[in-house]
Amino acid sequence: MTNSIEIDEAQPSIEFLRLRWQITDGPALACIKVLENPEDAASAQTPFQAADGTLHAVAAAPCSNPPTAQLTLQIEEATYLGVEGEMSEAVPAPTLDIKAAAGKEFVTIGEYVEQAHPWFLSQRRKHFEGYGYGENGQELPAETELWFDPSSPNIIHFFDSVESEPPFTFEWSLVSDMASGIIHGHAEDESDYGDEDEGPIDPIEEL
């Protein structure tokens, strides 16, 4: 186990779930697109920053629900493997504190992107060297794609093109399913889950 602090997981805002953010060199704003419909992973995507420099409307939205003025980010996949492919107990889970701008009540998506992208880039090599070790003891290839998973704004997960297959259809479908659950609400009654086509339970069979 790594030395990590206990962090309560924040829930993403619907706007946050629309982000499609590749962790690659270059300005943060050029690395992100915004999904048109958060419930449809195949819907159109718009650049986070337009050609005229205008930011997408989601930039002003809160990154979490409920909105918060401070977030502590922690890399979930921080149990990095050692150079021999063994779990290392000496590496603490990397964290980053993000705060809202002075006078603001919550961290916006724009502020989140600005503060988190350089940190994600600094963690990319650790992800490639550590989490990327497999049975053959090799790190992830330099050309591996790394994408941010917006399912949580503070417990950080990535998709990579070695562990998953681009264009990450399955992974993005899970994010859209999460958006649908937030928008339409989650069923709380267990009777709503499964077995709806099986009809009434035969009391004799129960015995």
Backbone as a chain_set.jsonl record, in Angstrom:
{"seq": "MTNSIEIDEAQPSIEFLRLRWQITDGPALACIKVLENPEDAASAQTPFQAADGTLHAVAAAPCSNPPTAQLTLQIEEATYLGVEGEMSEAVPAPTLDIKAAAGKEFVTIGEYVEQAHPWFLSQRRKHFEGYGYGENGQELPAETELWFDPSSPNIIHFFDSVESEPPFTFEWSLVSDMASGIIHGHAEDESDYGDEDEGPIDPIEEL", "coords": {"N": [[0.846, -1.188, 0.0], [0.434, 2.291, -0.667], [1.575, 5.386, 0.805], [-0.977, 7.323, 1.517], [-3.4, 9.94, 1.754], [-6.64, 10.112, 3.241], [-9.241, 10.876, 1.179], [-12.287, 12.385, 0.549], [-14.396, 11.494, -2.035], [-15.355, 13.707, -4.543], [-18.304, 14.586, -6.349], [-18.819, 14.797, -9.852], [-19.791, 17.666, -11.829], [-22.441, 17.949, -14.263], [-21.529, 19.352, -16.475], [-18.796, 18.987, -16.24], [-18.515, 16.301, -16.84], [-18.688, 16.347, -19.54], [-16.226, 16.846, -20.61], [-13.537, 16.088, -22.781], [-10.482, 15.188, -22.595], [-7.255, 15.158, -23.436], [-4.159, 14.131, -22.179], [-1.548, 15.598, -23.047], [1.382, 17.109, -24.55], [1.488, 20.674, -24.857], [-0.626, 23.65, -24.913], [-3.095, 23.702, -22.349], [-5.754, 24.353, -23.001], [-5.928, 23.713, -25.638], [-5.99, 21.028, -25.667], [-8.398, 19.964, -25.048], [-11.753, 19.016, -25.652], [-15.304, 19.543, -25.826], [-18.078, 17.645, -25.118], [-21.146, 17.57, -26.852], [-23.628, 16.477, -26.021], [-24.007, 15.209, -22.93], [-25.061, 12.714, -22.352], [-24.749, 11.194, -24.565], [-22.234, 9.567, -25.847], [-21.265, 9.595, -28.388], [-21.889, 11.975, -29.514], [-21.435, 15.257, -31.057], [-18.322, 17.084, -30.754], [-16.892, 20.029, -29.36], [-14.29, 22.452, -29.56], [-12.621, 23.395, -26.548], [-11.597, 25.898, -26.42], [-12.312, 28.406, -28.67], [-11.373, 29.433, -32.04], [-11.132, 32.194, -31.989], [-10.327, 32.67, -29.453], [-12.253, 32.603, -27.51], [-13.665, 31.048, -24.692], [-15.336, 27.942, -24.144], [-18.716, 27.706, -22.921], [-18.886, 25.981, -20.721], [-16.63, 26.444, -19.251], [-17.062, 28.301, -17.272], [-18.643, 26.992, -15.507], [-19.222, 25.114, -12.449], [-16.881, 22.612, -11.34], [-17.569, 20.535, -9.772], [-20.257, 18.798, -8.02], [-21.979, 19.073, -5.148], [-20.981, 22.527, -5.85], [-17.659, 23.593, -4.953], [-15.17, 25.405, -3.099], [-12.623, 24.539, -2.896], [-10.502, 21.85, -3.814], [-8.886, 18.767, -3.274], [-6.815, 16.999, -5.222], [-6.09, 13.647, -6.068], [-4.04, 11.142, -7.377], [-5.42, 8.22, -8.392], [-4.319, 5.865, -9.404], [-1.868, 5.509, -8.072], [-0.318, 3.645, -6.884], [2.333, 3.064, -7.77], [4.446, 0.896, -9.609], [7.578, -0.55, -8.705], [11.017, -0.337, -9.943], [11.648, -2.911, -10.512], [9.281, -3.981, -11.052], [7.731, -4.424, -8.829], [5.39, -3.718, -6.193], [5.617, -0.533, -4.769], [6.186, 0.781, -1.569], [7.118, 3.169, -0.825], [6.374, 5.315, -2.284], [4.351, 8.031, -2.118], [0.853, 8.73, -2.665], [0.34, 10.96, -5.249], [-0.697, 14.356, -4.812], [-2.713, 17.296, -5.358], [-3.646, 20.565, -4.565], [-6.392, 22.482, -5.388], [-7.76, 25.667, -5.733], [-10.489, 27.999, -5.621], [-10.686, 31.085, -7.454], [-9.81, 34.253, -5.983], [-12.407, 35.658, -4.134], [-14.326, 34.185, -5.398], [-16.898, 31.666, -5.305], [-16.694, 29.016, -5.952], [-14.698, 26.434, -7.494], [-14.154, 26.771, -10.848], [-14.605, 25.069, -14.014], [-12.835, 26.05, -15.892], [-10.789, 27.142, -14.258], [-9.987, 24.833, -13.0], [-8.944, 23.296, -15.131], [-6.794, 24.936, -15.912], [-5.119, 24.837, -13.655], [-4.778, 22.099, -13.182], [-3.829, 20.802, -15.526], [-0.946, 21.202, -16.062], [0.03, 19.742, -13.902], [-1.008, 17.185, -14.347], [0.46, 16.586, -16.641], [2.999, 16.413, -15.512], [2.698, 14.121, -14.059], [2.369, 12.225, -15.958], [4.652, 10.807, -16.919], [5.247, 9.242, -14.687], [3.014, 7.656, -14.65], [3.378, 6.231, -17.023], [5.798, 4.927, -16.465], [5.338, 3.581, -14.076], [2.533, 2.617, -13.486], [2.301, 1.526, -15.903], [3.882, -0.759, -16.059], [3.982, -4.088, -17.053], [3.512, -7.654, -17.362], [5.825, -8.173, -18.687], [7.548, -6.341, -17.703], [7.935, -3.869, -18.902], [7.753, -0.357, -19.545], [5.044, 1.869, -20.484], [4.774, 2.589, -23.983], [6.238, 5.5, -25.545], [4.535, 6.748, -27.324], [2.026, 6.292, -26.383], [-1.373, 7.065, -25.868], [-2.878, 9.211, -23.494], [-5.623, 9.829, -21.509], [-7.83, 11.87, -19.626], [-10.099, 10.842, -17.157], [-13.241, 11.978, -16.587], [-14.963, 11.203, -14.556], [-14.626, 11.657, -11.892], [-13.81, 14.595, -10.139], [-11.723, 14.798, -8.34], [-10.574, 12.34, -7.44], [-8.337, 10.899, -9.255], [-8.339, 9.359, -12.375], [-6.982, 7.769, -15.293], [-7.346, 7.025, -18.802], [-5.54, 4.865, -20.883], [-3.965, 4.107, -24.026], [-2.915, 1.593, -24.142], [-3.769, -0.067, -22.055], [-6.444, 0.184, -22.61], [-8.592, 0.316, -25.528], [-8.346, 2.653, -28.067], [-11.03, 4.224, -29.858], [-11.71, 4.415, -27.103], [-14.353, 3.597, -26.613], [-15.946, 2.039, -24.857], [-15.145, 3.027, -22.322], [-15.88, 5.752, -22.487], [-18.589, 5.433, -22.762], [-19.351, 4.621, -20.239], [-18.936, 6.956, -18.808], [-20.903, 8.574, -19.955], [-23.136, 7.124, -19.166], [-23.009, 7.616, -16.455], [-23.562, 10.351, -16.429], [-26.209, 10.276, -17.335], [-27.391, 8.957, -15.186], [-27.133, 10.896, -13.193], [-28.601, 13.021, -14.25], [-31.201, 11.957, -14.58], [-31.667, 10.72, -12.223], [-31.074, 8.168, -9.767], [-32.318, 4.881, -9.394], [-33.739, 4.025, -6.339], [-35.153, 2.059, -5.112], [-34.878, -1.319, -4.605], [-36.51, -3.039, -5.923], [-36.712, -2.098, -8.422], [-34.648, -3.037, -9.886], [-33.64, -5.388, -12.215], [-34.932, -8.745, -12.959], [-37.488, -8.087, -13.774], [-38.951, -9.223, -15.754], [-39.537, -11.733, -14.977], [-41.812, -12.309, -13.65], [-44.182, -12.946, -10.934], [-42.91, -14.313, -7.844], [-42.842, -17.741, -7.198], [-44.141, -19.119, -4.338], [-43.782, -21.769, -3.593], [-41.515, -22.558, -4.973], [-39.746, -20.982, -3.631], [-39.508, -22.328, -1.285]], "CA": [[0.0, 0.0, 0.0], [1.174, 3.533, -0.671], [1.227, 6.337, 1.831], [-1.925, 8.245, 0.923], [-4.335, 10.522, 2.69], [-8.013, 9.772, 2.94], [-9.915, 11.988, 0.518], [-13.668, 12.11, 0.167], [-14.557, 11.694, -3.469], [-16.339, 14.69, -4.968], [-19.077, 14.196, -7.514], [-18.635, 15.745, -10.958], [-20.958, 18.34, -12.39], [-22.782, 17.457, -15.597], [-20.638, 20.022, -17.42], [-17.472, 18.375, -16.114], [-18.569, 15.008, -17.517], [-18.637, 16.583, -20.982], [-14.848, 17.086, -21.036], [-12.734, 15.065, -23.445], [-9.239, 15.87, -22.262], [-6.066, 14.341, -23.637], [-2.996, 14.613, -21.431], [-0.464, 15.64, -24.02], [2.103, 18.381, -24.55], [0.803, 21.78, -25.491], [-1.517, 24.414, -24.026], [-4.21, 22.907, -21.832], [-7.009, 24.658, -23.678], [-5.908, 23.081, -26.958], [-6.031, 19.574, -25.468], [-9.713, 19.598, -24.538], [-12.983, 19.269, -26.386], [-16.494, 19.446, -24.98], [-19.131, 16.831, -25.715], [-22.393, 18.322, -26.982], [-24.662, 15.853, -25.201], [-23.305, 14.353, -21.955], [-25.644, 11.37, -22.319], [-24.457, 10.525, -25.829], [-20.78, 9.6, -26.007], [-20.931, 9.747, -29.802], [-22.336, 13.278, -30.004], [-20.385, 16.147, -31.555], [-17.419, 17.701, -29.786], [-16.504, 21.397, -29.679], [-13.073, 22.841, -28.851], [-12.782, 24.124, -25.294], [-11.293, 27.278, -26.777], [-12.56, 28.665, -30.085], [-10.267, 30.05, -32.78], [-11.005, 33.606, -31.602], [-9.904, 32.734, -28.062], [-13.393, 32.489, -26.603], [-13.785, 29.759, -24.02], [-16.654, 27.297, -24.139], [-19.53, 28.108, -21.776], [-18.665, 25.127, -19.545], [-15.474, 26.929, -18.497], [-17.534, 29.069, -16.123], [-19.458, 26.122, -14.659], [-18.465, 24.427, -11.389], [-16.377, 21.298, -11.732], [-18.119, 19.508, -8.884], [-21.63, 18.942, -7.58], [-22.18, 20.519, -5.164], [-19.772, 23.333, -6.083], [-16.79, 23.753, -3.798], [-14.124, 26.413, -3.295], [-11.307, 23.893, -2.848], [-10.455, 20.413, -4.063], [-7.595, 18.088, -3.231], [-6.766, 15.946, -6.236], [-5.176, 12.54, -5.774], [-3.96, 10.147, -8.444], [-5.885, 6.922, -7.894], [-3.389, 4.823, -9.824], [-0.599, 5.974, -7.549], [0.454, 2.53, -6.359], [3.261, 2.85, -8.864], [5.312, -0.255, -9.47], [8.995, -0.225, -8.629], [11.785, -0.579, -11.156], [11.668, -4.345, -10.776], [7.916, -4.429, -11.263], [7.109, -4.739, -7.557], [4.692, -2.6, -5.597], [6.481, 0.289, -3.939], [5.527, 1.381, -0.423], [7.783, 4.418, -0.522], [5.862, 6.385, -3.137], [3.031, 8.494, -1.679], [-0.082, 9.087, -3.729], [0.499, 12.384, -5.574], [-1.878, 15.183, -4.592], [-2.657, 18.702, -5.766], [-4.739, 21.375, -4.043], [-6.921, 23.477, -6.319], [-8.622, 26.612, -5.027], [-11.21, 28.968, -6.436], [-10.076, 32.405, -7.515], [-10.189, 35.137, -4.876], [-13.736, 36.227, -4.25], [-15.231, 33.252, -6.058], [-17.478, 30.697, -4.381], [-16.404, 27.631, -6.324], [-13.709, 26.189, -8.546], [-14.768, 26.588, -12.158], [-13.917, 24.121, -14.883], [-11.704, 26.762, -16.48], [-9.722, 27.205, -13.251], [-9.532, 23.458, -12.794], [-8.1, 22.937, -16.271], [-5.57, 25.742, -15.87], [-4.253, 24.401, -12.564], [-4.533, 20.659, -13.175], [-3.158, 20.264, -16.718], [0.507, 21.057, -15.88], [0.278, 18.674, -12.932], [-1.244, 15.923, -15.04], [1.619, 16.346, -17.505], [4.129, 15.993, -14.672], [2.415, 12.759, -13.588], [2.264, 11.31, -17.089], [5.817, 9.93, -16.957], [5.099, 8.264, -13.607], [1.993, 6.702, -15.099], [4.005, 5.377, -18.031], [6.871, 4.115, -15.868], [4.875, 2.771, -12.962], [1.298, 1.894, -13.749], [2.429, 0.854, -17.186], [4.624, -2.017, -16.04], [3.161, -5.285, -17.214], [4.197, -8.899, -17.056], [7.163, -8.177, -19.28], [8.381, -5.353, -17.03], [8.197, -2.729, -19.77], [6.89, 0.795, -19.353], [4.204, 2.17, -21.633], [5.498, 3.249, -25.07], [6.168, 6.961, -25.528], [3.425, 7.227, -28.153], [0.759, 5.941, -25.752], [-2.313, 8.143, -25.589], [-3.343, 9.261, -22.114], [-6.811, 10.66, -21.425], [-8.395, 12.104, -18.303], [-11.436, 10.308, -16.916], [-13.946, 13.025, -15.828], [-15.94, 10.631, -13.638], [-14.402, 12.264, -10.578], [-12.919, 15.747, -10.254], [-10.586, 14.811, -7.402], [-9.913, 11.034, -7.423], [-7.972, 10.991, -10.655], [-8.091, 8.169, -13.186], [-6.67, 8.013, -16.692], [-7.416, 5.955, -19.791], [-4.404, 4.887, -21.799], [-4.218, 3.334, -25.236], [-2.373, 0.246, -24.01], [-4.705, -0.798, -21.21], [-7.747, 0.271, -23.261], [-8.466, 0.463, -26.969], [-8.943, 3.864, -28.652], [-11.301, 5.535, -29.24], [-12.206, 4.281, -25.728], [-15.81, 3.588, -26.704], [-16.527, 1.503, -23.621], [-14.872, 3.937, -21.205], [-16.702, 6.96, -22.618], [-19.99, 5.064, -22.542], [-19.561, 4.615, -18.789], [-19.05, 8.354, -18.394], [-22.236, 9.017, -20.375], [-24.097, 6.465, -18.273], [-22.969, 8.344, -15.187], [-24.294, 11.599, -16.658], [-27.633, 9.934, -17.387], [-27.828, 8.658, -13.829], [-27.237, 12.151, -12.447], [-29.676, 13.831, -14.83], [-32.517, 11.342, -14.404], [-31.784, 10.165, -10.886], [-30.81, 6.745, -9.633], [-33.381, 4.129, -8.73], [-33.382, 3.708, -4.954], [-35.897, 0.885, -4.7], [-34.25, -2.503, -5.176], [-37.466, -3.735, -6.788], [-36.571, -1.552, -9.771], [-33.492, -3.641, -10.533], [-33.641, -6.762, -12.704], [-35.991, -9.724, -12.716], [-38.804, -7.525, -14.016], [-39.662, -10.045, -16.723], [-39.649, -13.086, -14.468], [-43.13, -12.495, -13.069], [-44.208, -13.124, -9.47], [-42.143, -15.438, -7.315], [-43.652, -18.872, -6.743], [-43.755, -19.393, -2.943], [-43.332, -23.155, -3.474], [-40.122, -22.576, -5.423], [-38.954, -20.36, -2.593], [-39.235, -23.33, -0.263]], "C": [[0.885, 1.242, 0.0], [0.745, 4.395, 0.491], [0.313, 7.372, 1.212], [-2.85, 8.774, 1.999], [-5.738, 10.131, 2.261], [-8.713, 11.002, 2.373], [-11.329, 11.557, 0.167], [-13.834, 12.427, -1.307], [-15.665, 12.689, -3.761], [-17.069, 14.174, -6.203], [-18.904, 15.234, -8.622], [-19.932, 16.465, -11.304], [-21.244, 17.734, -13.762], [-21.85, 18.073, -16.632], [-19.243, 19.392, -17.407], [-17.418, 17.049, -16.869], [-18.522, 15.154, -19.036], [-17.202, 16.754, -21.501], [-14.241, 15.856, -21.695], [-11.326, 15.632, -23.512], [-8.062, 14.914, -22.428], [-4.883, 14.973, -22.901], [-1.787, 14.515, -22.349], [0.186, 17.005, -23.996], [1.312, 19.439, -25.308], [-0.081, 22.504, -24.502], [-2.712, 23.573, -23.614], [-5.474, 23.114, -22.649], [-7.095, 24.018, -25.059], [-6.052, 21.568, -26.862], [-7.416, 19.066, -25.1], [-10.805, 19.933, -25.541], [-14.155, 19.009, -25.445], [-17.586, 18.698, -25.737], [-20.443, 17.62, -25.736], [-23.472, 17.795, -26.056], [-23.988, 14.902, -24.219], [-23.831, 12.936, -21.882], [-25.352, 10.568, -23.573], [-22.965, 10.64, -26.116], [-20.346, 9.804, -27.449], [-21.354, 11.102, -30.361], [-21.146, 14.16, -30.368], [-19.562, 16.741, -30.419], [-16.973, 19.072, -30.289], [-15.226, 21.734, -28.93], [-13.383, 23.637, -27.581], [-12.516, 25.612, -25.512], [-11.467, 27.458, -28.282], [-11.36, 29.368, -30.715], [-10.053, 31.508, -32.39], [-10.624, 33.79, -30.142], [-11.02, 32.612, -27.05], [-13.465, 31.096, -25.996], [-15.216, 29.246, -24.11], [-17.397, 27.691, -22.856], [-19.285, 27.255, -20.541], [-17.499, 25.599, -18.699], [-15.889, 27.675, -17.234], [-18.361, 28.234, -15.151], [-18.599, 25.509, -13.547], [-18.007, 23.057, -11.861], [-16.99, 20.179, -10.9], [-19.576, 19.816, -8.547], [-21.775, 18.275, -6.209], [-20.873, 21.266, -5.429], [-18.969, 23.481, -4.802], [-15.673, 24.727, -4.125], [-12.728, 25.807, -3.278], [-11.45, 22.397, -3.075], [-9.03, 19.915, -3.881], [-7.65, 16.926, -4.202], [-5.759, 14.882, -5.823], [-5.217, 11.536, -6.914], [-4.352, 8.787, -7.878], [-4.9, 5.82, -8.219], [-1.983, 5.159, -9.348], [0.194, 4.872, -6.861], [1.442, 2.115, -7.433], [4.168, 1.655, -8.583], [6.767, 0.18, -9.442], [9.729, -0.625, -9.892], [11.878, -2.059, -11.496], [10.265, -4.9, -10.961], [7.203, -4.821, -9.987], [6.443, -3.501, -6.988], [5.632, -1.849, -4.657], [5.686, 0.916, -2.804], [6.095, 2.756, -0.112], [7.213, 5.6, -1.295], [4.483, 6.809, -2.655], [2.144, 8.809, -2.869], [0.045, 10.578, -4.008], [-0.806, 13.152, -5.366], [-1.631, 16.607, -5.082], [-3.873, 19.409, -5.2], [-5.127, 22.43, -5.073], [-7.912, 24.358, -5.572], [-9.308, 27.552, -6.019], [-10.47, 30.296, -6.422], [-10.594, 33.271, -6.373], [-11.559, 35.755, -5.134], [-14.754, 35.33, -4.913], [-15.692, 32.17, -5.078], [-17.133, 29.26, -4.717], [-15.335, 27.587, -7.407], [-14.448, 25.961, -9.855], [-13.98, 25.554, -12.96], [-12.703, 24.784, -15.52], [-10.52, 26.843, -15.533], [-9.125, 25.822, -13.012], [-8.562, 23.056, -13.892], [-6.755, 23.653, -16.196], [-4.588, 25.232, -14.818], [-3.87, 22.925, -12.675], [-3.702, 20.175, -14.359], [-1.636, 20.166, -16.556], [0.858, 19.922, -14.911], [0.045, 17.305, -13.562], [-0.069, 15.58, -15.956], [2.807, 15.854, -16.695], [3.948, 14.58, -14.156], [2.396, 11.74, -14.711], [3.434, 10.33, -17.129], [5.723, 8.866, -15.864], [4.061, 7.209, -13.978], [2.604, 5.722, -16.103], [5.017, 4.423, -17.404], [6.355, 3.148, -14.819], [3.666, 1.946, -13.27], [1.411, 1.085, -15.039], [3.248, -0.415, -17.179], [3.663, -3.193, -16.153], [3.971, -6.518, -16.872], [5.612, -8.922, -17.612], [8.065, -7.096, -18.693], [8.693, -4.124, -17.85], [7.233, -1.583, -19.46], [6.066, 1.036, -20.612], [5.014, 2.883, -22.708], [5.267, 4.756, -25.054], [4.976, 7.494, -26.305], [2.058, 6.887, -27.573], [-0.106, 7.173, -25.508], [-2.762, 8.052, -24.136], [-4.491, 10.269, -22.045], [-7.311, 10.727, -19.993], [-9.807, 11.54, -18.23], [-12.195, 11.319, -16.048], [-14.96, 12.502, -14.822], [-15.789, 11.139, -12.21], [-13.473, 13.452, -10.751], [-11.721, 15.703, -9.315], [-9.907, 13.449, -7.191], [-9.592, 10.723, -8.874], [-7.66, 9.627, -11.268], [-7.737, 8.612, -14.602], [-7.053, 6.793, -17.526], [-6.111, 6.007, -20.565], [-4.628, 3.879, -22.914], [-3.536, 1.978, -25.251], [-3.324, -0.612, -23.176], [-6.098, -0.839, -21.837], [-7.542, 0.536, -24.746], [-9.122, 1.754, -27.448], [-9.973, 3.48, -29.703], [-11.978, 5.458, -27.873], [-13.739, 4.294, -25.676], [-16.466, 3.11, -25.42], [-16.353, 2.477, -22.467], [-15.744, 5.188, -21.279], [-18.178, 6.642, -22.419], [-20.309, 5.026, -21.049], [-19.718, 6.037, -18.257], [-20.431, 8.898, -18.766], [-23.329, 8.375, -19.528], [-24.158, 7.174, -16.926], [-23.744, 9.652, -15.306], [-25.799, 11.34, -16.675], [-28.179, 9.66, -15.998], [-28.021, 9.911, -12.997], [-28.434, 12.964, -12.937], [-31.056, 13.27, -14.481], [-32.718, 10.746, -13.018], [-31.558, 8.673, -10.886], [-31.973, 6.07, -8.93], [-32.923, 3.732, -7.342], [-34.073, 2.446, -4.456], [-35.316, -0.339, -5.384], [-35.192, -3.25, -6.103], [-37.387, -3.237, -8.223], [-35.468, -2.245, -10.555], [-33.776, -5.081, -10.935], [-34.9, -7.556, -12.405], [-37.383, -9.203, -13.045], [-39.62, -8.356, -14.996], [-39.932, -11.459, -16.213], [-41.006, -13.358, -13.829], [-43.045, -12.683, -11.564], [-43.429, -14.377, -9.037], [-43.083, -16.517, -6.803], [-43.222, -19.217, -5.33], [-43.282, -20.829, -2.762], [-41.872, -23.272, -3.876], [-39.209, -21.967, -4.366], [-38.59, -21.348, -1.512], [-38.265, -24.37, -0.776]], "O": [[1.96, 1.244, 0.599], [-0.307, 4.175, 1.091], [0.776, 8.223, 0.452], [-3.056, 8.132, 3.029], [-5.997, 9.856, 1.09], [-8.766, 12.047, 3.021], [-11.543, 10.504, -0.432], [-13.455, 13.504, -1.768], [-16.788, 12.533, -3.281], [-16.511, 13.418, -6.998], [-18.848, 16.431, -8.342], [-21.025, 15.939, -11.098], [-20.382, 17.08, -14.349], [-21.425, 17.393, -17.566], [-18.595, 19.282, -18.448], [-16.396, 16.712, -17.466], [-18.332, 14.163, -19.741], [-16.992, 16.801, -22.713], [-14.412, 14.731, -21.224], [-11.014, 16.453, -24.375], [-7.9, 13.976, -21.648], [-4.642, 16.177, -22.989], [-1.105, 13.491, -22.413], [-0.392, 17.961, -23.478], [0.579, 19.149, -26.254], [-0.273, 22.038, -23.379], [-3.273, 22.827, -24.418], [-6.184, 22.156, -22.953], [-8.185, 23.803, -25.588], [-6.219, 20.898, -27.881], [-7.596, 17.871, -24.865], [-10.786, 20.981, -26.186], [-14.016, 18.349, -24.415], [-17.964, 19.073, -26.847], [-20.802, 18.261, -24.749], [-24.154, 18.568, -25.383], [-23.447, 13.879, -24.638], [-23.133, 12.041, -21.405], [-25.675, 9.382, -23.638], [-22.49, 11.681, -26.571], [-19.193, 10.148, -27.71], [-21.196, 11.353, -31.556], [-20.002, 13.852, -30.033], [-20.031, 16.884, -29.29], [-16.711, 19.259, -31.477], [-15.081, 21.344, -27.772], [-14.305, 24.453, -27.559], [-13.128, 26.468, -24.873], [-10.847, 26.749, -29.074], [-10.456, 29.834, -30.021], [-8.93, 32.009, -32.449], [-10.594, 34.913, -29.638], [-10.76, 32.526, -25.85], [-13.341, 30.092, -26.698], [-16.173, 30.02, -24.146], [-16.774, 27.975, -21.832], [-19.453, 27.738, -19.421], [-17.38, 25.198, -17.541], [-15.159, 27.682, -16.243], [-18.74, 28.72, -14.086], [-17.382, 25.399, -13.695], [-18.667, 22.42, -12.682], [-16.935, 19.011, -11.285], [-20.063, 20.927, -8.756], [-21.704, 17.051, -6.109], [-19.789, 20.709, -5.256], [-19.525, 23.492, -3.704], [-15.273, 24.862, -5.282], [-11.754, 26.483, -3.61], [-12.39, 21.764, -2.594], [-8.079, 20.578, -4.294], [-8.431, 15.99, -4.03], [-4.697, 15.197, -5.287], [-6.289, 11.13, -7.362], [-3.684, 8.266, -6.985], [-4.669, 4.932, -7.399], [-1.026, 5.104, -10.12], [1.265, 5.132, -6.312], [1.409, 0.994, -7.941], [4.599, 1.441, -7.45], [7.142, 1.164, -10.08], [9.132, -1.187, -10.811], [12.155, -2.421, -12.639], [10.065, -6.113, -11.022], [6.169, -5.487, -10.044], [6.866, -2.377, -7.256], [6.347, -2.452, -3.857], [4.635, 1.515, -3.035], [5.596, 3.44, 0.782], [7.529, 6.752, -0.998], [3.532, 6.035, -2.766], [2.635, 9.12, -3.954], [-0.125, 11.387, -3.095], [-1.885, 12.662, -5.701], [-0.49, 17.054, -5.202], [-4.997, 18.926, -5.33], [-4.279, 23.176, -5.563], [-8.792, 23.863, -4.869], [-8.784, 27.854, -7.091], [-9.72, 30.592, -5.492], [-11.689, 33.043, -5.859], [-11.826, 36.298, -6.206], [-15.932, 35.679, -4.984], [-14.971, 31.807, -4.148], [-17.261, 28.376, -3.87], [-15.104, 28.558, -8.128], [-15.277, 25.056, -9.955], [-12.844, 25.215, -12.627], [-11.658, 24.151, -15.672], [-9.378, 26.639, -15.944], [-7.915, 25.671, -12.846], [-7.483, 22.534, -13.613], [-5.705, 23.042, -16.394], [-3.379, 25.197, -15.05], [-2.76, 22.543, -12.303], [-2.938, 19.221, -14.212], [-1.072, 19.123, -16.887], [1.862, 19.232, -15.088], [0.816, 16.373, -13.334], [0.346, 14.424, -16.037], [3.543, 14.974, -17.141], [4.928, 13.903, -13.846], [2.407, 10.535, -14.463], [3.225, 9.137, -17.351], [6.083, 7.712, -16.094], [4.21, 6.029, -13.662], [2.361, 4.518, -16.025], [5.084, 3.25, -17.772], [6.862, 2.034, -14.683], [3.738, 0.718, -13.316], [0.708, 0.094, -15.234], [3.312, -1.101, -18.2], [2.664, -3.274, -15.438], [4.986, -6.44, -16.181], [6.489, -9.602, -17.079], [9.209, -6.941, -19.12], [9.631, -3.396, -17.526], [6.061, -1.803, -19.155], [6.354, 0.481, -21.672], [5.866, 3.708, -22.378], [4.224, 5.227, -24.601], [4.457, 8.565, -25.991], [1.035, 7.161, -28.201], [0.37, 8.192, -25.008], [-2.996, 6.963, -23.612], [-4.349, 11.416, -22.47], [-7.222, 9.753, -19.245], [-10.612, 11.741, -19.14], [-11.838, 11.507, -14.885], [-15.745, 13.284, -14.284], [-16.724, 11.057, -11.413], [-12.454, 13.344, -11.432], [-10.79, 16.493, -9.475], [-8.743, 13.42, -6.791], [-10.473, 10.327, -9.638], [-6.842, 8.86, -10.76], [-8.138, 9.686, -15.051], [-7.082, 5.67, -17.023], [-5.623, 7.094, -20.874], [-5.386, 2.921, -22.762], [-3.57, 1.282, -26.265], [-3.643, -1.742, -23.547], [-6.848, -1.79, -21.619], [-6.456, 0.931, -25.172], [-10.324, 1.94, -27.26], [-9.786, 2.473, -30.386], [-12.747, 6.352, -27.521], [-14.337, 4.924, -24.803], [-17.432, 3.71, -24.95], [-17.295, 2.729, -21.716], [-16.283, 5.636, -20.267], [-18.937, 7.493, -21.955], [-21.421, 5.365, -20.644], [-20.531, 6.291, -17.368], [-21.055, 9.605, -17.974], [-24.332, 9.015, -19.212], [-25.228, 7.313, -16.333], [-24.492, 10.023, -14.401], [-26.57, 12.103, -16.092], [-29.289, 10.075, -15.664], [-28.95, 9.995, -12.194], [-29.186, 13.524, -12.138], [-31.967, 14.02, -14.131], [-33.82, 10.316, -12.679], [-31.816, 7.993, -11.879], [-32.544, 6.618, -7.987], [-31.842, 3.165, -7.179], [-33.627, 1.833, -3.486], [-35.265, -0.396, -6.612], [-34.748, -4.005, -6.968], [-37.923, -3.866, -9.135], [-35.363, -2.058, -11.767], [-34.116, -5.906, -10.087], [-35.801, -7.101, -11.7], [-38.373, -9.812, -12.638], [-40.841, -8.215, -15.065], [-40.492, -12.286, -16.933], [-41.32, -14.502, -13.502], [-41.964, -12.591, -10.982], [-43.319, -15.353, -9.779], [-44.018, -16.229, -6.056], [-42.064, -19.575, -5.115], [-42.468, -21.098, -1.878], [-41.087, -23.971, -3.235], [-38.056, -22.371, -4.217], [-37.53, -21.253, -0.893], [-37.915, -25.3, -0.049]]}, "num_chains": 1, "name": "protein.A"}
